Tab-separated table of C-alpha atoms in Angstrom:
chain	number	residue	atom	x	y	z
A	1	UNK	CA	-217.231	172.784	186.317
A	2	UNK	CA	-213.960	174.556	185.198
A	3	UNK	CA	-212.459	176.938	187.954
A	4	UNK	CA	-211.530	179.502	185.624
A	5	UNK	CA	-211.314	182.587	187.917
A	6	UNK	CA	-209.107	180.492	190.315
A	7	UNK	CA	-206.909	179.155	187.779
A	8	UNK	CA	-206.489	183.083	186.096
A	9	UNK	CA	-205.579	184.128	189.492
A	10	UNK	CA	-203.192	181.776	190.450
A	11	UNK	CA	-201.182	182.391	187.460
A	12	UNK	CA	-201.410	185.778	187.286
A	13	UNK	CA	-199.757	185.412	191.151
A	14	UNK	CA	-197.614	182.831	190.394
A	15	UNK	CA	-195.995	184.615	187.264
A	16	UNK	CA	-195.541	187.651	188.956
A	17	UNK	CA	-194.095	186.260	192.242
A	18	UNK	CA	-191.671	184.000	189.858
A	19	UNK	CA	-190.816	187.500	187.982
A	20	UNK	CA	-190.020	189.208	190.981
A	21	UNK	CA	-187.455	186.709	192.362
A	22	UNK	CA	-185.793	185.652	189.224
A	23	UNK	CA	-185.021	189.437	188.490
A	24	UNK	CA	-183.509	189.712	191.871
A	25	UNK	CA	-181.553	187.155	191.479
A	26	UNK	CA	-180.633	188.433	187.979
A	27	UNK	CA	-179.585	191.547	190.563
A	28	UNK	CA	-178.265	189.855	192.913
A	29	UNK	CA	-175.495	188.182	190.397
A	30	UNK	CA	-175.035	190.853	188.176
A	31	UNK	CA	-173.448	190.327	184.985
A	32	UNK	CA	-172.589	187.188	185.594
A	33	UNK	CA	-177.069	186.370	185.844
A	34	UNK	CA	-177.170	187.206	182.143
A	35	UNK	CA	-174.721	184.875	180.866
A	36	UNK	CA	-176.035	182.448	178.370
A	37	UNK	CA	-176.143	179.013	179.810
A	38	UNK	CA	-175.554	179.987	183.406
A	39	UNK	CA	-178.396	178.900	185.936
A	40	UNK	CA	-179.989	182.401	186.994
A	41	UNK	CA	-179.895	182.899	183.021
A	42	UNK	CA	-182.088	179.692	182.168
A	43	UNK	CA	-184.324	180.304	184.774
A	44	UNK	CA	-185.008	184.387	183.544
A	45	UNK	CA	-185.870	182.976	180.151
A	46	UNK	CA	-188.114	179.737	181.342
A	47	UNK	CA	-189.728	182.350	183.780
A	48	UNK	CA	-190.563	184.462	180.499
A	49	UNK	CA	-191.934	181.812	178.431
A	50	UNK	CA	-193.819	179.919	181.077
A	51	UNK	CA	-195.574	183.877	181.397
A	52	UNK	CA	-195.915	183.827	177.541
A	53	UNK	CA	-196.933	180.466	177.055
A	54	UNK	CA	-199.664	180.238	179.849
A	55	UNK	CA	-201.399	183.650	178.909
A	56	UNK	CA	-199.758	186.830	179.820
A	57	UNK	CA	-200.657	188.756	182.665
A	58	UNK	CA	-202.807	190.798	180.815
A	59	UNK	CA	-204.433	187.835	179.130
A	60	UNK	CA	-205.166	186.314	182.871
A	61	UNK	CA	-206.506	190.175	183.862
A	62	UNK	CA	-209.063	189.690	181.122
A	63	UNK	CA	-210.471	186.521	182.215
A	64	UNK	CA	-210.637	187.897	185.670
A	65	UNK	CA	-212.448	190.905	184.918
A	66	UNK	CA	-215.038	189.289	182.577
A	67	UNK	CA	-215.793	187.009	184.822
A	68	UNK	CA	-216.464	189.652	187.318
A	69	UNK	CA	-218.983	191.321	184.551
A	70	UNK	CA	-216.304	194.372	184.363
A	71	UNK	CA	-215.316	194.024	180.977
C-alpha cells in the first residue's frame, strides 16, 4: 500500500515552507543572498530544483485532488 495522498501533501508543505524561508532569507541579506556561490544563494536554487525535481506544487495539487475524486 503506497501512501500517495500523504506523501503529495507533505511535499506540497514541505516545498512551500522551504520557499518561504529561503526567500526571506534571500530578503533578509539582500544583494549579497543572490550572489553566485554564496550560501543563501545555493540554498534558493537547491530549494527550486528539489520543487522541480519532486513534482511541482501543482503536480502534488493534482494527485491530491484526484485522489479526493475532484478532478
Amino acid at each position: 500500500v503506497y501512501a500517495t495522498e500523504e506523501v503529495a501533501m507533505a511535499k506540497l508543505a514541505v516545498g512551500q515552507m522551504t520557499n518561504k524561508v529561503v526567500d526571506a532569507a534571500v530578503q533578509t541579506m539582500g544583494g549579497a543572498g543572490l550572489i553566485e556561490g554564496e550560501f543563501v544563494s545555493r540554498e534558493w536554487l537547491g530549494m527550486r530544483i528539489g520543487r522541480i525535481g519532486g513534482g511541482s506544487d501543482e503536480v502534488q495539487r493534482q494527485i491530491l485532488a484526484r485522489s479526493m475524486g475532484i478532478a
